[in-house]
Short mmCIF file of C-alpha atoms in Angstrom, two decimals:
data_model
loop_
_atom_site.label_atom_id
_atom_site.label_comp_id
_atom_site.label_asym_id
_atom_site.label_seq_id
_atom_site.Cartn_x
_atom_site.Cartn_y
_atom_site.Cartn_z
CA UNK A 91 0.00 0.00 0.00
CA UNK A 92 1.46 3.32 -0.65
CA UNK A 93 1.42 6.09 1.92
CA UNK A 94 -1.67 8.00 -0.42
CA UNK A 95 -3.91 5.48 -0.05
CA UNK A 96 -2.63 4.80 3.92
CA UNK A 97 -3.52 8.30 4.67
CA UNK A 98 -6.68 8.06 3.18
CA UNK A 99 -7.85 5.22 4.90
CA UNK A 100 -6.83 6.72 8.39
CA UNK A 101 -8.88 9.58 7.38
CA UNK A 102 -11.71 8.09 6.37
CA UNK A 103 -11.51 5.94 9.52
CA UNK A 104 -11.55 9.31 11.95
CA UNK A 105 -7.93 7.85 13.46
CA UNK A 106 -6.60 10.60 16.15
CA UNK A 107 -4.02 10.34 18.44
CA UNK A 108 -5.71 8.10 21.32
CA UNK A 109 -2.75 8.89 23.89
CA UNK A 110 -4.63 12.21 24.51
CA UNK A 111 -3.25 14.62 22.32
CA UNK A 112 -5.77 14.11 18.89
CA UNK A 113 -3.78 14.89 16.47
CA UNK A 114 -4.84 13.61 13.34
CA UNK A 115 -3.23 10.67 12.41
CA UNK A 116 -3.57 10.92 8.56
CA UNK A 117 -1.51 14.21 8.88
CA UNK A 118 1.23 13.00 10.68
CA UNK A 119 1.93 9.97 8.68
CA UNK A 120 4.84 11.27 6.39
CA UNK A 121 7.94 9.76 4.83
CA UNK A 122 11.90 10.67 5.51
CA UNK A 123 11.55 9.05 9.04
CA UNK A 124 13.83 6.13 9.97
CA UNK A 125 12.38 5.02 12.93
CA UNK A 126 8.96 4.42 14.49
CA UNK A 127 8.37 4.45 18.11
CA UNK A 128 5.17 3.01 19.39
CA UNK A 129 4.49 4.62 22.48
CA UNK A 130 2.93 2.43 25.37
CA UNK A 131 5.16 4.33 28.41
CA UNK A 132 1.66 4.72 30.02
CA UNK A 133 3.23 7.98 31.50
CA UNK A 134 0.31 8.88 34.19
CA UNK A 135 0.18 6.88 37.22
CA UNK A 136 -2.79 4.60 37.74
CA UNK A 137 -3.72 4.72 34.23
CA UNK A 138 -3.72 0.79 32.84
CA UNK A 139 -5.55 1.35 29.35
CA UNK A 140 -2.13 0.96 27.17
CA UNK A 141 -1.71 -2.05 29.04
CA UNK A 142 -4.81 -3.63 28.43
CA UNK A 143 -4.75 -2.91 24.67
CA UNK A 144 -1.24 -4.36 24.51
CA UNK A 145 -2.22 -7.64 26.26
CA UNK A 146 -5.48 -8.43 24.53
CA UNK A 147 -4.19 -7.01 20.85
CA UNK A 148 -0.82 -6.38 20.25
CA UNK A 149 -1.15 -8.18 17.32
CA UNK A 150 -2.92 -5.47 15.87
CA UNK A 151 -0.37 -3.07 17.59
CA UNK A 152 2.22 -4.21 15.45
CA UNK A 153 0.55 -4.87 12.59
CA UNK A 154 -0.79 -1.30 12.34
CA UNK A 155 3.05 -0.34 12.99
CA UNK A 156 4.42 -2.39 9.97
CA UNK A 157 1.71 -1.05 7.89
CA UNK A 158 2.74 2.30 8.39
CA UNK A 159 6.44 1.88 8.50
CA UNK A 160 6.11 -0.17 5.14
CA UNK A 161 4.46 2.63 3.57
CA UNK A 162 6.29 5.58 4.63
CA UNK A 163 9.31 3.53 3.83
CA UNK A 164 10.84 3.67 7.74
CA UNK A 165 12.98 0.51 8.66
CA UNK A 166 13.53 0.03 12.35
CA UNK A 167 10.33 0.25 14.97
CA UNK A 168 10.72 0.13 18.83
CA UNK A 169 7.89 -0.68 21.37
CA UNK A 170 8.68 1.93 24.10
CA UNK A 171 7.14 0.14 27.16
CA UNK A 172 7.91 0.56 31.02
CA UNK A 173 9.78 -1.75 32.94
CA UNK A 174 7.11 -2.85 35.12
CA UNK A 175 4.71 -2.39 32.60
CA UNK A 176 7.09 -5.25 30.46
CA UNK A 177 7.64 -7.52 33.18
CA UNK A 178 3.61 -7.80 33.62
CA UNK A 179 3.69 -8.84 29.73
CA UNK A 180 6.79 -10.82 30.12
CA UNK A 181 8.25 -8.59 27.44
CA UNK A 182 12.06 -8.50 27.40
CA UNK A 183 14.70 -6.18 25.92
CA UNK A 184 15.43 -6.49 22.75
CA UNK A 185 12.32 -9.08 22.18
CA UNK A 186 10.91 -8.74 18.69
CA UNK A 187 6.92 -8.39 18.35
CA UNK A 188 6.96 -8.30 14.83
CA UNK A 189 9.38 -8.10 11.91
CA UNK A 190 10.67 -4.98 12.37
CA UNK A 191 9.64 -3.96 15.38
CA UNK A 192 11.33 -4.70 18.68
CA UNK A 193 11.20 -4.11 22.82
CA UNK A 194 12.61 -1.34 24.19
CA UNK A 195 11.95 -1.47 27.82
CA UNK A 196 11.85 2.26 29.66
CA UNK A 197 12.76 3.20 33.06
CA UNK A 198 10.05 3.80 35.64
CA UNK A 199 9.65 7.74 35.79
CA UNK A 200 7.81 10.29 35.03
CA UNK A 201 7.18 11.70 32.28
CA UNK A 202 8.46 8.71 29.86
CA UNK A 203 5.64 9.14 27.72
CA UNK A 204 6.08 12.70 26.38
CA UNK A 205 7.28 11.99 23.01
CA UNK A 206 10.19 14.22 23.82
CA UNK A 207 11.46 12.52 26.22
CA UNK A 208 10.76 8.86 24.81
CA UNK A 209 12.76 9.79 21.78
CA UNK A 210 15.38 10.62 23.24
CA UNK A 211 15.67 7.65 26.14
CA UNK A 212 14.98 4.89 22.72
CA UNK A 213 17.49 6.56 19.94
CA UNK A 214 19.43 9.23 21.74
CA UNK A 215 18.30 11.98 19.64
CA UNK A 216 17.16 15.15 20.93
CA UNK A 217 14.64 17.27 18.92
CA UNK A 218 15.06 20.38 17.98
CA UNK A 219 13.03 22.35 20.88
CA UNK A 220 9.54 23.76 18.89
CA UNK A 221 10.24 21.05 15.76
CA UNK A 222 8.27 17.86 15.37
CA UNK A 223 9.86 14.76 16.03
CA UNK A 224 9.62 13.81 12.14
CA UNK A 225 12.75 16.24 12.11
CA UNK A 226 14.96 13.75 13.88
CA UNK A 227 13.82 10.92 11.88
CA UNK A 228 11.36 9.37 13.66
CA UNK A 229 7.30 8.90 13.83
CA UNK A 230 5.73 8.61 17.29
CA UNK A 231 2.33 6.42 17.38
CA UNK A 232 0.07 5.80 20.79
CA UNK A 233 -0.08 1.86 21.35
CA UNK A 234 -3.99 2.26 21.03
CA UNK A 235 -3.60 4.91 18.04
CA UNK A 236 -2.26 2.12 15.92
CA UNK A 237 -4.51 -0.67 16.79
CA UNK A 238 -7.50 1.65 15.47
CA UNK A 239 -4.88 2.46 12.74
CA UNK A 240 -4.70 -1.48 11.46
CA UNK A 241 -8.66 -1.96 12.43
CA UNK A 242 -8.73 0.80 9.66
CA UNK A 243 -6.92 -0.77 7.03
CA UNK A 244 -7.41 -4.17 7.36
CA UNK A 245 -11.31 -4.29 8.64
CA UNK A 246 -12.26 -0.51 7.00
CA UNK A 247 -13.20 -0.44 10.39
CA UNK A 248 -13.55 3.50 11.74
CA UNK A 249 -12.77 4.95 15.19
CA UNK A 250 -15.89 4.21 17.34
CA UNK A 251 -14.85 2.53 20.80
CA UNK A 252 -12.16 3.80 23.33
CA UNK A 253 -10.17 1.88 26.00
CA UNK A 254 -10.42 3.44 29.42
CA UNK A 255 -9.68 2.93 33.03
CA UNK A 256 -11.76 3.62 35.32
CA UNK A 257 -9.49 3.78 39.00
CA UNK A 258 -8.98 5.73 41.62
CA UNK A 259 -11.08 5.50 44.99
CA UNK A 260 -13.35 3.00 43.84
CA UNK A 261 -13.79 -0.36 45.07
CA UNK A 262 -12.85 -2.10 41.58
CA UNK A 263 -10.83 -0.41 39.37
CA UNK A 264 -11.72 -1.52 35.62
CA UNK A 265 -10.40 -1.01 31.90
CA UNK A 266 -12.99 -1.64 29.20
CA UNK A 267 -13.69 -0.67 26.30
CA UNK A 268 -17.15 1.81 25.61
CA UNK A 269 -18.43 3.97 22.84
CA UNK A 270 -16.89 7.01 21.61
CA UNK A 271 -19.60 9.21 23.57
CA UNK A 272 -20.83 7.67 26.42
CA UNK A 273 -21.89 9.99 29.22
CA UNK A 274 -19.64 9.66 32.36
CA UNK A 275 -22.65 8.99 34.42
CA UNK A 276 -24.61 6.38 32.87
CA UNK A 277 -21.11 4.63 32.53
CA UNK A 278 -20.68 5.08 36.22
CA UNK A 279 -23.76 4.20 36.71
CA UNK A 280 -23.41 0.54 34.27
CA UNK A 281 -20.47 -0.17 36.65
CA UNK A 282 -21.99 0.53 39.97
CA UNK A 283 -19.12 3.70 40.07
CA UNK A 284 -20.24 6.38 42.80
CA UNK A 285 -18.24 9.81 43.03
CA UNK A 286 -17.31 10.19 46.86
CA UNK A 287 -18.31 13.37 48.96
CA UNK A 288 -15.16 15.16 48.80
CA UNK A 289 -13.46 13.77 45.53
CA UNK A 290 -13.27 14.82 41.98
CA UNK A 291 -13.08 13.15 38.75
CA UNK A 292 -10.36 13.33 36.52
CA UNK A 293 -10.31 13.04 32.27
CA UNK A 294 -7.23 11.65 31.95
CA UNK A 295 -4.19 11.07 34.54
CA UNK A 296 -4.02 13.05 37.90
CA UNK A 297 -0.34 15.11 36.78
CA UNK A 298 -2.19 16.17 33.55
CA UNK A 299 -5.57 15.12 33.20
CA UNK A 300 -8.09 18.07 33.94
CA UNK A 301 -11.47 18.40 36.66
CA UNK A 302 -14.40 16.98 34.59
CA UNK A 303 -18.22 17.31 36.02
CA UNK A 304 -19.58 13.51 35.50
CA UNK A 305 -23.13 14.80 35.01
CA UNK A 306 -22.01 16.29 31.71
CA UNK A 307 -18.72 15.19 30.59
CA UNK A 308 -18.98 12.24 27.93
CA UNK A 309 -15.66 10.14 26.25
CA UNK A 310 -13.90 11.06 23.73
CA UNK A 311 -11.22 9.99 21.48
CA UNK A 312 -8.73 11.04 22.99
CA UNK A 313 -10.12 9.72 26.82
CA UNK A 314 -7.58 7.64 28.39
CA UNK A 315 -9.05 7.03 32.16
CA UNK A 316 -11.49 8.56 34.79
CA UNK A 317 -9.99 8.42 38.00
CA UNK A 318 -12.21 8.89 40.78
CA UNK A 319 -9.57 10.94 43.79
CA UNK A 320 -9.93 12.79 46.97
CA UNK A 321 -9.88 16.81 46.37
CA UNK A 322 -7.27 16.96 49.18
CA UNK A 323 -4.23 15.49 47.67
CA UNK A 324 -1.64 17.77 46.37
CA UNK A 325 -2.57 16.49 42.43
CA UNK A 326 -6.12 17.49 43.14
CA UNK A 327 -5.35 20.77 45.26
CA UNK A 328 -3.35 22.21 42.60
CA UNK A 329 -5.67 21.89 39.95
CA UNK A 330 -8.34 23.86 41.77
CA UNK A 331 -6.43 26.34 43.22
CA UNK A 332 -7.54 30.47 41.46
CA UNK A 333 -5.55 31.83 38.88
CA UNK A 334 -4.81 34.97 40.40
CA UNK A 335 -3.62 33.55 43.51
CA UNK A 336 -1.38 30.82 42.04
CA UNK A 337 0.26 33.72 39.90
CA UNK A 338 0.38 36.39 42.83
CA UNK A 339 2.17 33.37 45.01
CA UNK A 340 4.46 32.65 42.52
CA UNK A 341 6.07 35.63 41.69
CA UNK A 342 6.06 37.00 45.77
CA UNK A 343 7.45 33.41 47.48
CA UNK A 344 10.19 31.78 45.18
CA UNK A 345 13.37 31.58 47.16
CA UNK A 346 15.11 31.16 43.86
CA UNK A 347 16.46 27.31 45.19
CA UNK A 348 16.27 26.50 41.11
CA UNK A 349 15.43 22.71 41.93
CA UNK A 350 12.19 23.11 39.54
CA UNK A 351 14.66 24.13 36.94
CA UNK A 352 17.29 20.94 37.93
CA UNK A 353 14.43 18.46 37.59
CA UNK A 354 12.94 19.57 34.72
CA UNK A 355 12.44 16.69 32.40
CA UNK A 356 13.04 18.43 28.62
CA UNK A 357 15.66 20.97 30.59
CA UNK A 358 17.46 17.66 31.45
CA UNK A 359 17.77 16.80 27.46
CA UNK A 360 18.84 20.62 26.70
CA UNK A 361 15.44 22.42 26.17
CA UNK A 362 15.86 26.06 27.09
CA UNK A 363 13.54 26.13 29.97
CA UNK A 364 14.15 27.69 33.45
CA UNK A 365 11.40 27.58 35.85
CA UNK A 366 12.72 29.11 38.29
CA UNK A 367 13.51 32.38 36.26
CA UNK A 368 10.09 32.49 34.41
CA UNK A 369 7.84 32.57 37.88
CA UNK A 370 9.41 36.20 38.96
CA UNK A 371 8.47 37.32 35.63
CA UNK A 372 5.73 39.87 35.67
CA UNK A 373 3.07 39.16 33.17
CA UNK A 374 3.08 42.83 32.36
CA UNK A 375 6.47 42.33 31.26
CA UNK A 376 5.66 39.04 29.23
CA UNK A 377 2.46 41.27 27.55
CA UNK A 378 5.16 44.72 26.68
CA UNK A 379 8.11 41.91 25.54
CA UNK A 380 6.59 38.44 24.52
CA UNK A 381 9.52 38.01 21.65
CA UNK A 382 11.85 37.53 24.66
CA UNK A 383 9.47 34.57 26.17
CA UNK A 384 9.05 32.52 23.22
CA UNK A 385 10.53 29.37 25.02
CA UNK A 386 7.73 29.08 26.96
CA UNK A 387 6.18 27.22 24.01
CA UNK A 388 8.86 24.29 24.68
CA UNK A 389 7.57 23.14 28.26
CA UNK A 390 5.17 19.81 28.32
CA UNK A 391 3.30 20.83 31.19
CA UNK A 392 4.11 17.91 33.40
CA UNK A 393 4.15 19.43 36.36
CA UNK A 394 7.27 17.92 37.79
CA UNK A 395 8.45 21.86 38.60
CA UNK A 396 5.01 22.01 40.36
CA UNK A 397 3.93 18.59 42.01
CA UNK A 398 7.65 17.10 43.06
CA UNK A 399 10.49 20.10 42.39
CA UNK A 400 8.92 23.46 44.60
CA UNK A 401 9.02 23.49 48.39
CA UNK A 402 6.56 26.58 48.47
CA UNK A 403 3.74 25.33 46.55
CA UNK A 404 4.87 27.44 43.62
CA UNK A 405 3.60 26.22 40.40
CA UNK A 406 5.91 27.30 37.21
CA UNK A 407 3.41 25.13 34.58
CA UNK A 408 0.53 27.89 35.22
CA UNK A 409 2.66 30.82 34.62
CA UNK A 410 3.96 28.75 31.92
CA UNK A 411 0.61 28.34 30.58
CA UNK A 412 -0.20 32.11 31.40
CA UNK A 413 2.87 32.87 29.09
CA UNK A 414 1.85 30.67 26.25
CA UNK A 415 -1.51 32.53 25.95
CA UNK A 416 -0.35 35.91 25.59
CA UNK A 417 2.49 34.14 23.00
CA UNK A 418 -0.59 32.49 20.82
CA UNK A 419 -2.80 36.20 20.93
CA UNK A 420 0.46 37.47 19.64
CA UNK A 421 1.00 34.65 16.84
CA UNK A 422 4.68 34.51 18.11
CA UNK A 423 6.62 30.87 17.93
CA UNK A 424 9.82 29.55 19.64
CA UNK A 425 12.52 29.41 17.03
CA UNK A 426 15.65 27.33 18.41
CA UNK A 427 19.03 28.31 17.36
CA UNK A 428 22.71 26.84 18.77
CA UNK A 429 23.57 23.86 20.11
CA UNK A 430 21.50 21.75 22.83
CA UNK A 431 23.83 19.78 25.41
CA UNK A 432 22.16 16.99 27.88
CA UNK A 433 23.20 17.31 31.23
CA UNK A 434 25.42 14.61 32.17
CA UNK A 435 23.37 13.87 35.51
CA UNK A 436 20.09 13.66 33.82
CA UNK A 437 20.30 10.06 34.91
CA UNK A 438 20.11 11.09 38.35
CA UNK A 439 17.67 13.78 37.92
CA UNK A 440 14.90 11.61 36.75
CA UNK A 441 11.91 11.36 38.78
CA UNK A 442 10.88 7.88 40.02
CA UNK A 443 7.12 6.61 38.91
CA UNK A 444 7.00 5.36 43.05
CA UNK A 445 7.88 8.36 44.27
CA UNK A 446 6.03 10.51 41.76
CA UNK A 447 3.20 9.16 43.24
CA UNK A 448 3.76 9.47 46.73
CA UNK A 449 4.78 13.13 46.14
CA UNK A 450 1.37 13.55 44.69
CA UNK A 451 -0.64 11.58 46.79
CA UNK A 452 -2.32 9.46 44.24
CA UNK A 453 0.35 6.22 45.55
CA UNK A 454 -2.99 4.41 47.82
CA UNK A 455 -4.95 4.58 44.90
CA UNK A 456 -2.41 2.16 42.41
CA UNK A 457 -3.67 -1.18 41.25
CA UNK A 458 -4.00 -3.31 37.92
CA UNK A 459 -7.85 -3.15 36.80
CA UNK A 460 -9.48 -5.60 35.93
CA UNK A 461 -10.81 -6.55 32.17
CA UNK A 462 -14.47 -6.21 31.77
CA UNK A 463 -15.88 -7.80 28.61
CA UNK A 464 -17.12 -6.14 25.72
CA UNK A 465 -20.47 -4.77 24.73
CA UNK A 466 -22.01 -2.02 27.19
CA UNK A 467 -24.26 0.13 24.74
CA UNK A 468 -25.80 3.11 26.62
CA UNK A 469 -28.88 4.90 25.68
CA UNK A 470 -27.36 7.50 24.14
CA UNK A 471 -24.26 8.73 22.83
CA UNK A 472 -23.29 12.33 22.62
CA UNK A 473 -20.49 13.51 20.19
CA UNK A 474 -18.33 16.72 20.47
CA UNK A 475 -17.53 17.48 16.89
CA UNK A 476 -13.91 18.60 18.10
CA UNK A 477 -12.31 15.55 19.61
CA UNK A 478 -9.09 16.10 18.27
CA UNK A 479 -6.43 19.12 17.14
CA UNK A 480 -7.40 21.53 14.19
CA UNK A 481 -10.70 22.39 12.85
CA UNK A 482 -13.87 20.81 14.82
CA UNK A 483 -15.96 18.44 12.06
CA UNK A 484 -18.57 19.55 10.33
CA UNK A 485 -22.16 17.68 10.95
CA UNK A 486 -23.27 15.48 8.73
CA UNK A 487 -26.99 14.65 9.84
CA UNK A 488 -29.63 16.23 11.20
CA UNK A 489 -31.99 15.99 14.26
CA UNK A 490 -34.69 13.05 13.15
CA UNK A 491 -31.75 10.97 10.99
CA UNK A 492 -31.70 7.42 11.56
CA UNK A 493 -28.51 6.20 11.62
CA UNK A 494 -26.49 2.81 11.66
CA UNK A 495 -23.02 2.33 13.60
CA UNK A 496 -19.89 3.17 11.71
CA UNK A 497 -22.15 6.14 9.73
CA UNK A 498 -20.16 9.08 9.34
CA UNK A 499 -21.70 12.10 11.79
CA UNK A 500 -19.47 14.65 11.30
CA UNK A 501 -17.13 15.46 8.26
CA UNK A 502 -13.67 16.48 8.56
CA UNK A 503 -13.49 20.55 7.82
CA UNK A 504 -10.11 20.99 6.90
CA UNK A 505 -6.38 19.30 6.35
CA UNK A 506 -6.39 19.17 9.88
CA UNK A 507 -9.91 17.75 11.22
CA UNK A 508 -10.98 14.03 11.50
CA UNK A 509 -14.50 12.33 11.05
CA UNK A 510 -16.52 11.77 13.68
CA UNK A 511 -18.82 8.33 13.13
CA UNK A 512 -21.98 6.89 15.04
CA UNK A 513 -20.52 4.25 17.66
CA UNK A 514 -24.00 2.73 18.10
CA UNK A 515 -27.15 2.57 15.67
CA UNK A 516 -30.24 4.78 16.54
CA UNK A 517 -31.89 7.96 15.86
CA UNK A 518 -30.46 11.59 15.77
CA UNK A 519 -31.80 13.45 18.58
CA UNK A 520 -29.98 16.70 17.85
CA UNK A 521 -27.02 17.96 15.36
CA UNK A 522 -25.78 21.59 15.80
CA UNK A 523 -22.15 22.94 15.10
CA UNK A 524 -21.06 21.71 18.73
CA UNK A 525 -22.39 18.17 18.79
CA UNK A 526 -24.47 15.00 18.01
CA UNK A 527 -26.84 13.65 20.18
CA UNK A 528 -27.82 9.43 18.89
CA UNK A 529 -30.46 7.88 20.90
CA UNK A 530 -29.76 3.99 20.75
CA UNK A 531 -31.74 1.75 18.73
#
């Protein structure tokens, strides 16, 4: 198959980066790469979805690898998987899971799975801080992206079911697999899942993942987990802290100590970012001068400078993220230039996934899931017609429609969009520019 017709069939198929950034997979298929990484670093604590998809079809894993290597002409592929992660599939260094694609077993810290980062602990090669990793030669696929990738090809088979994990305080954590749009709270509701007084629920993992409201919140392509967790941990407490005062805190109480620069995952690989530095920064300044803040751009948002690093509850991500904003309103973008040198105790520097999640307070709350079988159908799906990065679809039906599972809802508007298909069969019970509402069959 050549890569035209690969990229079509993504497309068609709605494929979107499933590790939670939705980037359209079509688009970032390209050739001049020479190696393919398939990430599965499960980088958030107590998320297990990577490792369920891995252990019931890897399979499809690689084969959705090889198809994409073979057509974009790329000759080595690694399977970037944690060390304990590996040991639970009996996985090995080194081990091959297909022809050209072999083991590469990670350390245990956080944040292995920002592509960043992964490329540089598989091959050694550091990208070019605000370039895209096809720059160094490689492509970067989720584990789950590219078993919806080879459902695509081989099945025509579009994007209409997600892997999640459902952890946290509850009394049986769970991975499963549901329709793309089932409402948090008839899921919860299916698995017997109650939301403690005093506990939020997060979309995603509890470094990263953001404060959802279950009565309204629904999954998505891009949904990884829902972890249930108490609102009095320091992952939680963070998260819902005000603006204003995280911002008036950080730029009145930082003793300067620079450890949130020291542990700084891409600062460790060369990345021009300084935490420390960028928190007594006015934002006055950063709105009169943003030229001189560009690097901003560069940082991940982990939160290692925030949740592990500071000793005075400082957090540099939001001022980070207060800094990209005023960078995007002035269309300004980090442009690198000299040389980048790794710091020759990053070894040393990096943050254990154990104590990570002590720091945090999210360690009680760690075990393996357990498999539930498929077929849950809920009474009704509802679809966001942006699920992914670029352009939000277009819709394709309208309230009354009856439609059949696999239909195409919403239409990709743009280069950089993705279709948006019925998971279940039923009847249209709204379509507006936002979203489609299907009530099951």
């Amino acid at each position: 198959m050549n890569i035209n017709e690969l990229k079509k069939r993504i497309a068609d198929a709605g494929c979107v980066g499933a590790g939670g950034a939705g980037f359209p997979t079509a688009v970032k298929v390209a050739e001049g790469a020479d190696s393919l990484i398939i990430n599965a670093a499960e980088c958030e604590p107590l998320l297990y979805t990577d490792y369920y998809v891995m252990k019931r079809a890897m399979e499809r894993i690689a084969s959705g690898a090889e198809t994409v290597m073979e057509a974009a002409g790329i000759p080595n592929g690694y399977l970037g998987v944690k060390a304990h992660t590996a040991k639970r599939l009996g996985l090995s260094h080194g081990d091959a899971v297909s022809s050209h694609v072999k083991v590469h077993i990670l350390p245990d810290v956080y944040p292995m799975g920002d592509e960043i980062i992964l490329i540089y602990q598989v091959l050694g090669r550091v990208v070019t801080p605000g370039s895209l990793p096809l720059s160094a030669g490689v492509l970067v696929f989720n584990a789950e992206t590219l078993y919806n990738v080879d459902r695509a090809v081989k099945e025509g088979l579009p994007v209409t079911e997600k892997w999640v994990t459902i952890g946290g305080k509850v009394a049986r954590p769970v991975s499963l697999k549901v329709p793309v749009g089932t409402g948090v709270a008839e899921l919860f509701a299916h698995l017997g899942v109650s939301v403690p007084e005093g506990c939020v629920v997060i979309d995603g993992g509890p470094a990263m993942g953001p404060v959802i409201n279950p009565d309204t919140a629904v999954i998505t392509k891009t949904t990884k987990g829902l972890l249930i967790l108490p609102d009095d941990i320091p992952a939680i407490t963070s998260k819902l802290s005000q603006n204003r005062a995280v911002m008036a805190h950080a730029s009145s109480n930082c003793c300067q100590c620079t450890l949130c620069s020291e542990m700084c995952p891409r600062a460790l690989i060369g990345y021009p970012l300084r935490p420390h530095k960028i928190v007594r920064t006015s934002l006055s300044l950063v709105e009169e001068m943003p030229e001189a803040f560009t690097e901003a751009q560069v940082c991940s948002a982990c939160g290692v400078c925030e949740l592990t690093a500071c000793c005075q509850g400082i957090s540099p991500r939001r001022v980070y993220a207060q800094v990209k904003g005023i960078l995007a309103k002035n269309k300004l973008r980090y442009q690198h230039k000299g040389e980048l040198t790794v710091d020759p105790d990053r070894e040393y520097r990096m943050l254990p996934s154990d104590r990570f999640m002590t720091r945090i307070g999210v360690a009680p709350f760690d075990a393996v899931p357990d498999f539930l079988p498929d077929g849950y159908v809920p009474s009704r799906v509802t679809l966001p017609m942006r699920q992914h990065v670029g352009a939000p679809a277009a819709p394709a039906v309208k309230a009354g429609d009856t439609v059949r599972a696999g239909d195409i809802v919403g239409a990709a508007a743009g280069v950089v969009s993705a279709n948006i298909h019925a998971p279940v069969s039923g009847r249209v019970a709204s379509a507006d520019a936002g979203t489609v509402v299907i009530v099951t069959a």
